[in-house]
PDB file of C-alpha atoms and ligand atoms in Angstrom:
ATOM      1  CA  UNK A   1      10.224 -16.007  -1.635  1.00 80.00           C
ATOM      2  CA  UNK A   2      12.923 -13.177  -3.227  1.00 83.00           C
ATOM      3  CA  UNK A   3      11.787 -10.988  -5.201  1.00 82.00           C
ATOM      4  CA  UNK A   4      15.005 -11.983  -7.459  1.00 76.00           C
ATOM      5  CA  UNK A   5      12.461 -15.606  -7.404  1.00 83.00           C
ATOM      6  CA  UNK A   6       9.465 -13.925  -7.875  1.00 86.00           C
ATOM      7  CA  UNK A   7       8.531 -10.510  -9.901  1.00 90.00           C
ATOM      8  CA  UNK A   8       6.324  -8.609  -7.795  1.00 90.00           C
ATOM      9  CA  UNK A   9       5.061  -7.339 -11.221  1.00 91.00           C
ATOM     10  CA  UNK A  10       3.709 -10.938 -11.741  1.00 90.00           C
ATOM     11  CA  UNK A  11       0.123 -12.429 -10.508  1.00 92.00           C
ATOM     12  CA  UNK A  12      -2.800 -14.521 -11.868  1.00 93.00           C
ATOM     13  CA  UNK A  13      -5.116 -12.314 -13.396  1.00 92.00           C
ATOM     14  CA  UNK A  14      -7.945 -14.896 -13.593  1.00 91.00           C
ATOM     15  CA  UNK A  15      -7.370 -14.398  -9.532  1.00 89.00           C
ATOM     16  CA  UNK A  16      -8.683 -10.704  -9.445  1.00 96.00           C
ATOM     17  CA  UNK A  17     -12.007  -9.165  -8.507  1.00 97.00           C
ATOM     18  CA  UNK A  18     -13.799  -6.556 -10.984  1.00 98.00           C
ATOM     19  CA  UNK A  19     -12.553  -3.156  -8.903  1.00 98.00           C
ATOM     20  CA  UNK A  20     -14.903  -1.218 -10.529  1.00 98.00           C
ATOM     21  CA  UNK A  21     -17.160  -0.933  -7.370  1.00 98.00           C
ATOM     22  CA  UNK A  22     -14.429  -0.131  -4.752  1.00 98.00           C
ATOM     23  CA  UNK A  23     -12.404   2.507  -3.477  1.00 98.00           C
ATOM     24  CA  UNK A  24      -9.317   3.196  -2.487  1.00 98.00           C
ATOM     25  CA  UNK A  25      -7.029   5.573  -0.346  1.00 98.00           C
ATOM     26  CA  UNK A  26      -2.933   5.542  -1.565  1.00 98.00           C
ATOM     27  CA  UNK A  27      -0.971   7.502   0.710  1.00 99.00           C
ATOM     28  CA  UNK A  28       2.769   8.141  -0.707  1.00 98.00           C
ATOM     29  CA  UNK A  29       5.773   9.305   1.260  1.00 98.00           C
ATOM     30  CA  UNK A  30       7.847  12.047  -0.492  1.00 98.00           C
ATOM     31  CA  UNK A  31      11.172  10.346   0.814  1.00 98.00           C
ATOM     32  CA  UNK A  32      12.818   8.762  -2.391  1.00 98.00           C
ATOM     33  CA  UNK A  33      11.102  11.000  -4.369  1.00 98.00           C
ATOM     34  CA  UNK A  34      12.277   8.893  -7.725  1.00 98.00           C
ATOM     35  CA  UNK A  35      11.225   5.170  -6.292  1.00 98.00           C
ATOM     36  CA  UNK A  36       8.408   6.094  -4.441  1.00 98.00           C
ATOM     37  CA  UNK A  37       6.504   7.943  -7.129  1.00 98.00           C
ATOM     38  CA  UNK A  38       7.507   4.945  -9.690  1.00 98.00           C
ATOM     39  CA  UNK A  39       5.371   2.720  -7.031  1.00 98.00           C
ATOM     40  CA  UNK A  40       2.739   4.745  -7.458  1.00 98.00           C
ATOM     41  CA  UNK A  41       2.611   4.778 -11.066  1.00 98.00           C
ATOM     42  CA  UNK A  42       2.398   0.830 -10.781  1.00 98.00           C
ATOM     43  CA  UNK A  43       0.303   0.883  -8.365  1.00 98.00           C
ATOM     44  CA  UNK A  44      -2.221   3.675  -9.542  1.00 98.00           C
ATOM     45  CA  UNK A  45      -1.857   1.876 -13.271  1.00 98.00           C
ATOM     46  CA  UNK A  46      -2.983  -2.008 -11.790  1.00 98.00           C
ATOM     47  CA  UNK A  47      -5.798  -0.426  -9.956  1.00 98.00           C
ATOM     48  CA  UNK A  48      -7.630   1.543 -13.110  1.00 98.00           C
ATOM     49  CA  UNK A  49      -6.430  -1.460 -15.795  1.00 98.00           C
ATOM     50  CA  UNK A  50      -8.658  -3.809 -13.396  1.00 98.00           C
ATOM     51  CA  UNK A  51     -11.730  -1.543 -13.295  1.00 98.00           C
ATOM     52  CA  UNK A  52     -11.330   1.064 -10.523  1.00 98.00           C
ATOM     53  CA  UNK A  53     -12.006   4.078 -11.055  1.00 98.00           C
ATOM     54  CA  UNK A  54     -10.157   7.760 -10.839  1.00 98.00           C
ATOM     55  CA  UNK A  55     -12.926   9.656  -9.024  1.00 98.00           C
ATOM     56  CA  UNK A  56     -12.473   6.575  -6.241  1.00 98.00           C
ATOM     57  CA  UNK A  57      -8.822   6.582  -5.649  1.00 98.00           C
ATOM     58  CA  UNK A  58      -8.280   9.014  -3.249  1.00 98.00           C
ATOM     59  CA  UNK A  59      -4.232  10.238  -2.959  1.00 98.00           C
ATOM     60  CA  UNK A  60      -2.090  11.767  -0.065  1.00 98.00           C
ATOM     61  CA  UNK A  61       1.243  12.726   0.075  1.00 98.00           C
ATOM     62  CA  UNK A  62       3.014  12.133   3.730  1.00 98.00           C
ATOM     63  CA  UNK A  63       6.370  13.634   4.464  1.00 98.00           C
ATOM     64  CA  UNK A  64       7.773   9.769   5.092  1.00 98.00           C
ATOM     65  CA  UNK A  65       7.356   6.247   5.506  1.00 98.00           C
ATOM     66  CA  UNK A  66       7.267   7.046   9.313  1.00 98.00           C
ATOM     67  CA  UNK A  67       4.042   9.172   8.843  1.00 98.00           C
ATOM     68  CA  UNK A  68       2.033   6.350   6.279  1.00 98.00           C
ATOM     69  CA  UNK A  69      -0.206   4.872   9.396  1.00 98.00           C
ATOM     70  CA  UNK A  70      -1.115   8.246  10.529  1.00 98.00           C
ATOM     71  CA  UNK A  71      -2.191   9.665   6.901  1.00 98.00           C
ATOM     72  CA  UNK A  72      -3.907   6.348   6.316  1.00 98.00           C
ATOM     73  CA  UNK A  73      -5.967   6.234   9.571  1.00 98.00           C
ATOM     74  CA  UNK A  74      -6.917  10.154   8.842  1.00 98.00           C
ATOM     75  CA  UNK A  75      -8.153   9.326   4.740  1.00 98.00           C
ATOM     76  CA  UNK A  76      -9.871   6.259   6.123  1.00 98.00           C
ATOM     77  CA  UNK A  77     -11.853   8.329   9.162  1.00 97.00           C
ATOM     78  CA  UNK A  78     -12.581  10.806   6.206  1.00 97.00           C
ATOM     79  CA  UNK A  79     -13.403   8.787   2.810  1.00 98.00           C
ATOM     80  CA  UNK A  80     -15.652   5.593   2.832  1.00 97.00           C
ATOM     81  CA  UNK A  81     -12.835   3.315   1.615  1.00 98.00           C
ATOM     82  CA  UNK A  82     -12.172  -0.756   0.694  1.00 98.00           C
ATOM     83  CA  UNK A  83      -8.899  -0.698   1.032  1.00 98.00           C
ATOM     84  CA  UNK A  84      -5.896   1.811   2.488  1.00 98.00           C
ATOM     85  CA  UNK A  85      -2.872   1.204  -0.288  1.00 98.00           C
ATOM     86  CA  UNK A  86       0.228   2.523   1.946  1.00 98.00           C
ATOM     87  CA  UNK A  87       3.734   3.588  -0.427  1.00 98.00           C
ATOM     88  CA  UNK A  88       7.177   3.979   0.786  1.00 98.00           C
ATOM     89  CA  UNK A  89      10.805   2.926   0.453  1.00 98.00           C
ATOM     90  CA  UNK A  90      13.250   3.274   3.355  1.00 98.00           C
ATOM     91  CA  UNK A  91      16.679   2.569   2.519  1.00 98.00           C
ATOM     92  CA  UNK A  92      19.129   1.282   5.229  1.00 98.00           C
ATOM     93  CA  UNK A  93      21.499   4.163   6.255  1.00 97.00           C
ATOM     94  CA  UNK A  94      24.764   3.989   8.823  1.00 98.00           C
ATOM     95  CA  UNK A  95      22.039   3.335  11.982  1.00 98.00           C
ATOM     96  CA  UNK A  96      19.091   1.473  12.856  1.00 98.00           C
ATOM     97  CA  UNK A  97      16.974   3.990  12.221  1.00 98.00           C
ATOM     98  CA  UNK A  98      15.797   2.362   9.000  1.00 98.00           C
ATOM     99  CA  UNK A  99      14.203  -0.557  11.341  1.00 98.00           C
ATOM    100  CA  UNK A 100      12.764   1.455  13.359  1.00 98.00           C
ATOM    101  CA  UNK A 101      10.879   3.199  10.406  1.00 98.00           C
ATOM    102  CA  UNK A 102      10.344  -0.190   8.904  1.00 98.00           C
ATOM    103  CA  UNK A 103       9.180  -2.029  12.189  1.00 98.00           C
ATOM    104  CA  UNK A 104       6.833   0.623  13.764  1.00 98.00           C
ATOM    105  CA  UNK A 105       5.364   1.160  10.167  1.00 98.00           C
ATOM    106  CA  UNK A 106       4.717  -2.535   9.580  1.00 98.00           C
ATOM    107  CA  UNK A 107       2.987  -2.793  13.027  1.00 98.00           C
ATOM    108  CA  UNK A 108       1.128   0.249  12.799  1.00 98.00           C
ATOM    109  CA  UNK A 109      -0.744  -1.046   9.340  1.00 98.00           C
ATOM    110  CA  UNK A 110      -1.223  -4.414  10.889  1.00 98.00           C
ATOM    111  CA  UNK A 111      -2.568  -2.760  13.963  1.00 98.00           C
ATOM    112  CA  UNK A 112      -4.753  -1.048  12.013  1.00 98.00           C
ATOM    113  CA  UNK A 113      -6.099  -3.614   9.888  1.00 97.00           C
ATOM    114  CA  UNK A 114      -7.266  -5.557  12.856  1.00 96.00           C
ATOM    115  CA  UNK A 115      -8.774  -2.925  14.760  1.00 96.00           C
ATOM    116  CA  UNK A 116     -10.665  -1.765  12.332  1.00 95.00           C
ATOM    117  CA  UNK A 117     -11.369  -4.456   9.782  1.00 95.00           C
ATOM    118  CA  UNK A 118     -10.432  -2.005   6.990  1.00 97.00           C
ATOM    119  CA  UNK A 119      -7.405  -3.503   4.993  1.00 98.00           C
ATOM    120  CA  UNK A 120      -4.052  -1.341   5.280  1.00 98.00           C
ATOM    121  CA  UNK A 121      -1.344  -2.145   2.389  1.00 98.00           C
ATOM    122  CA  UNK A 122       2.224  -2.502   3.346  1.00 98.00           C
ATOM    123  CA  UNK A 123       3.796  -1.261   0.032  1.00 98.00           C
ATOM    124  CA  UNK A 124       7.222  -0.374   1.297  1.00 98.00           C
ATOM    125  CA  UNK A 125      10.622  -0.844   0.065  1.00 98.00           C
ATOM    126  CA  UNK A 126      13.215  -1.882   2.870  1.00 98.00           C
ATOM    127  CA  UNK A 127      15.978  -2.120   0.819  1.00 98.00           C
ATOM    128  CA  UNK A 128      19.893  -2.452   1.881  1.00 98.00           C
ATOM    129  CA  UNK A 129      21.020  -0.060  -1.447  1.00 98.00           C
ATOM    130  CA  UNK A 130      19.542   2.142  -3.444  1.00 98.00           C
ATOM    131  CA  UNK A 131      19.904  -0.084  -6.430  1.00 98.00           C
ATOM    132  CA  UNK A 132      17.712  -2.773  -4.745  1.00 98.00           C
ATOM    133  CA  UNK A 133      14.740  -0.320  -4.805  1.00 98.00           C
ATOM    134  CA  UNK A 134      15.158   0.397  -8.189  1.00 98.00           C
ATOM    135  CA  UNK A 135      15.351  -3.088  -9.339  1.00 98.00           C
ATOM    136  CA  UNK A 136      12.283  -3.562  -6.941  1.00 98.00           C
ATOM    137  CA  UNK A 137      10.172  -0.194  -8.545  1.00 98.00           C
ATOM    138  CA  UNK A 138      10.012  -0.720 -12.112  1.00 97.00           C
ATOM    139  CA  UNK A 139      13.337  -2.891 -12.033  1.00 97.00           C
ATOM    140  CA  UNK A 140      14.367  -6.024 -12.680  1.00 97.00           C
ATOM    141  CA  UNK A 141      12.441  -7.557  -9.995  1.00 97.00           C
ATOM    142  CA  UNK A 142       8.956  -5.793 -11.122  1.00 97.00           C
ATOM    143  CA  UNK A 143       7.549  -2.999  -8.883  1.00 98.00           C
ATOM    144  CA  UNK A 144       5.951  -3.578  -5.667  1.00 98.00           C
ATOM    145  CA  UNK A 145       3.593  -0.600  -6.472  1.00 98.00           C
ATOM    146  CA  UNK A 146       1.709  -3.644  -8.813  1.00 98.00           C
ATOM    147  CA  UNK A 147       1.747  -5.797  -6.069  1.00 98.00           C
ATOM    148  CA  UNK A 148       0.562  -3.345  -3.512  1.00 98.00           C
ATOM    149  CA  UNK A 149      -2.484  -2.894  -5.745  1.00 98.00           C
ATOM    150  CA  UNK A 150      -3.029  -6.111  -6.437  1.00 98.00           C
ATOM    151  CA  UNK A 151      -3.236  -6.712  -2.929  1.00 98.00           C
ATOM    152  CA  UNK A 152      -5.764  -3.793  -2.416  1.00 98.00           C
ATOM    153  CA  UNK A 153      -8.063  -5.044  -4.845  1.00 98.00           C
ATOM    154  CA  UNK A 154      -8.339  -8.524  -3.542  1.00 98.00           C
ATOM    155  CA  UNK A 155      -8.985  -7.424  -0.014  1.00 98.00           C
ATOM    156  CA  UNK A 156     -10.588  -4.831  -0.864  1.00 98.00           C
ATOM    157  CA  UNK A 157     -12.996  -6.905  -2.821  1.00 97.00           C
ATOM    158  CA  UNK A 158     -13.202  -9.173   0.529  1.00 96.00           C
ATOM    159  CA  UNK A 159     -13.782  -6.129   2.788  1.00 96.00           C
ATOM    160  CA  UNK A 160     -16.696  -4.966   1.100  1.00 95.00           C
ATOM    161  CA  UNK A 161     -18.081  -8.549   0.924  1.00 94.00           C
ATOM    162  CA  UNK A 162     -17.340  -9.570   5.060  1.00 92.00           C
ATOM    163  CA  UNK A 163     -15.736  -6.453   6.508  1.00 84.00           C
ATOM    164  CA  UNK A 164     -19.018  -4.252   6.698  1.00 69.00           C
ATOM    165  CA  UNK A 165     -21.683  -5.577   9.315  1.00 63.00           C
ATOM    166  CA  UNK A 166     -24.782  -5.877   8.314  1.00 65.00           C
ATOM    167  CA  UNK A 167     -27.050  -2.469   8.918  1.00 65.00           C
ATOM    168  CA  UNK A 168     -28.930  -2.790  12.201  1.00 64.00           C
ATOM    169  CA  UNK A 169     -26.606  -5.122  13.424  1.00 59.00           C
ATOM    170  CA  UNK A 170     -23.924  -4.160  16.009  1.00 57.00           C
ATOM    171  CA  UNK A 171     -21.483  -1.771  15.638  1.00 56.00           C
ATOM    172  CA  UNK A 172     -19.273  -1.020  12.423  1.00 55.00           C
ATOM    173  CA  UNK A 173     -20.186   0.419   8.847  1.00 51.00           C
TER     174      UNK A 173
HETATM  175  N1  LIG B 201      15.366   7.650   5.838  1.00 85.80           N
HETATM  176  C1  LIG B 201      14.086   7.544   5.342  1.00 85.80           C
HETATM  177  C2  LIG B 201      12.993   8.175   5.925  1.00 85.80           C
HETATM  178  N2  LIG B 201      13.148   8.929   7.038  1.00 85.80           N
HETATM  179  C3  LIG B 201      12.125   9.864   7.507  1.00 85.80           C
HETATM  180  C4  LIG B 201      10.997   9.184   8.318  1.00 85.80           C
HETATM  181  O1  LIG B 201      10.139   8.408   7.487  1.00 85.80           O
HETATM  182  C5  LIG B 201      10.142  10.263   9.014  1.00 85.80           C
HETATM  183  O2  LIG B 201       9.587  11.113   8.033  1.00 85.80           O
HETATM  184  C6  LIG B 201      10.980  11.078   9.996  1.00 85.80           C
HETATM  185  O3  LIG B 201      11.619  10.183  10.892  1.00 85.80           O
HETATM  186  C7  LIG B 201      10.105  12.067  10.770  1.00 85.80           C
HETATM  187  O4  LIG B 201       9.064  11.400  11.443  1.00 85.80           O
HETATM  188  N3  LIG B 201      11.752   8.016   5.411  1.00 85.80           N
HETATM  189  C8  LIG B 201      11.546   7.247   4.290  1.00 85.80           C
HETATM  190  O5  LIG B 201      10.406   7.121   3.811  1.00 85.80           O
HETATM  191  N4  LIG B 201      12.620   6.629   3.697  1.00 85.80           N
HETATM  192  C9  LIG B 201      13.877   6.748   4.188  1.00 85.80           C
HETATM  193  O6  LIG B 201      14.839   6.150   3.611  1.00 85.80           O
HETATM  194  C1  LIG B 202      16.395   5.208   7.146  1.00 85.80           C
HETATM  195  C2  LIG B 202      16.772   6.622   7.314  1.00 85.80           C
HETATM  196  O1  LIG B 202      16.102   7.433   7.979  1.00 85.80           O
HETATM  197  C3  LIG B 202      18.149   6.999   6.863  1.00 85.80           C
HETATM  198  O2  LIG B 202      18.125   8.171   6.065  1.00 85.80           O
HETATM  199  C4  LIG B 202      18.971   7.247   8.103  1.00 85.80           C
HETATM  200  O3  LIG B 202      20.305   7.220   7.690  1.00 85.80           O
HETATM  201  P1  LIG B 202      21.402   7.006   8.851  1.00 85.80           P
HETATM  202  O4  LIG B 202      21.044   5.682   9.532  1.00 85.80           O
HETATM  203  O5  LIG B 202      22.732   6.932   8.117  1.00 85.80           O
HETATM  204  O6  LIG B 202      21.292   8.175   9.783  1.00 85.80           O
END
């Protein structure tokens, strides 16, 4: 559904776990400096209003959106984490380049998140115009960074209760 349908600043707070007990990497990308930082503020906001705490949010900044899979494998190999909350915005240009940012990024978290069991956020902006990603980061249409965390709670929440294997019993954490 559109964003312009639904605000991605809008969910059903009877739907979300206590976070008080998990922890989180964010990795941001410095590229749109002005939306991507406004994501984080959502996102870093909708994490400690539902119980998480600051000492288990664990932040990186990564050159670009390119570079989010990379940063997030290397902050999950070195923090125990619940959930890998990934921040960008990559805003179409005169090339493709923007899908091939937003395609090999998009695979790379999935790829991750299966591999590994440990849930990696897509919280990137693929916008056509600047003006879409602000509408879309504190905007008019809400700001994906509430989403994104909103998202990393309630997987988070389900990694910690299925994604860990039992001590003793086969590989894994
Ligand atoms: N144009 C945008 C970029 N481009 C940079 C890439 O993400 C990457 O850092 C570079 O290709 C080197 O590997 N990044 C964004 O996050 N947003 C853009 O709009
Ligand atoms: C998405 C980008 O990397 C963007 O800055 C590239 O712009 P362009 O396609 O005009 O080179």
């Amino acid at each position: 559904m559109a964003s312009a349908l639904k605000n991605l600043s809008t969910y059903d707070e009877t739907n979300i776990p206590d976070a008080t007990e998990l922890k989180f990497g964010v990795v941001v990308a410095d590229w749109n400096k002005d939306i991507t930082h406004a994501l984080y503020e959502g996102c870093l906001e909708t994490l400690t209003k539902h119980g998480a705490l600051t000492d288990n949010i664990h932040v990186i900044q990564v050159p670009g959106t390119f570079e989010l899979p990379a940063a997030a494998r290397m902050i999950a190999t070195r923090e125990t984490l619940d959930a890998v909350i990934c921040i960008g915005c990559v805003i179409k240009g005169e090339t493709q380049h923007d899908e091939y940012i937003n395609n090999s990024v998009a695979q790379g978290l999935v790829n991750l998140s299966i591999a590994t069991g440990l849930p990696y956020i897509f919280g990137v902006l693929t916008p056509n115009t600047h003006q879409q990603a602000v509408d879309r980061a504190g905007g008019e249409h809400g700001n994906k960074g509430v989403e994104a965390a909103v998202t990393g709670i309630r997987m988070g929440s389900l990694y910690k209760e299925y994604g860990k294997r039992k001590k003793g019993i086969g590989f894994g954490r």
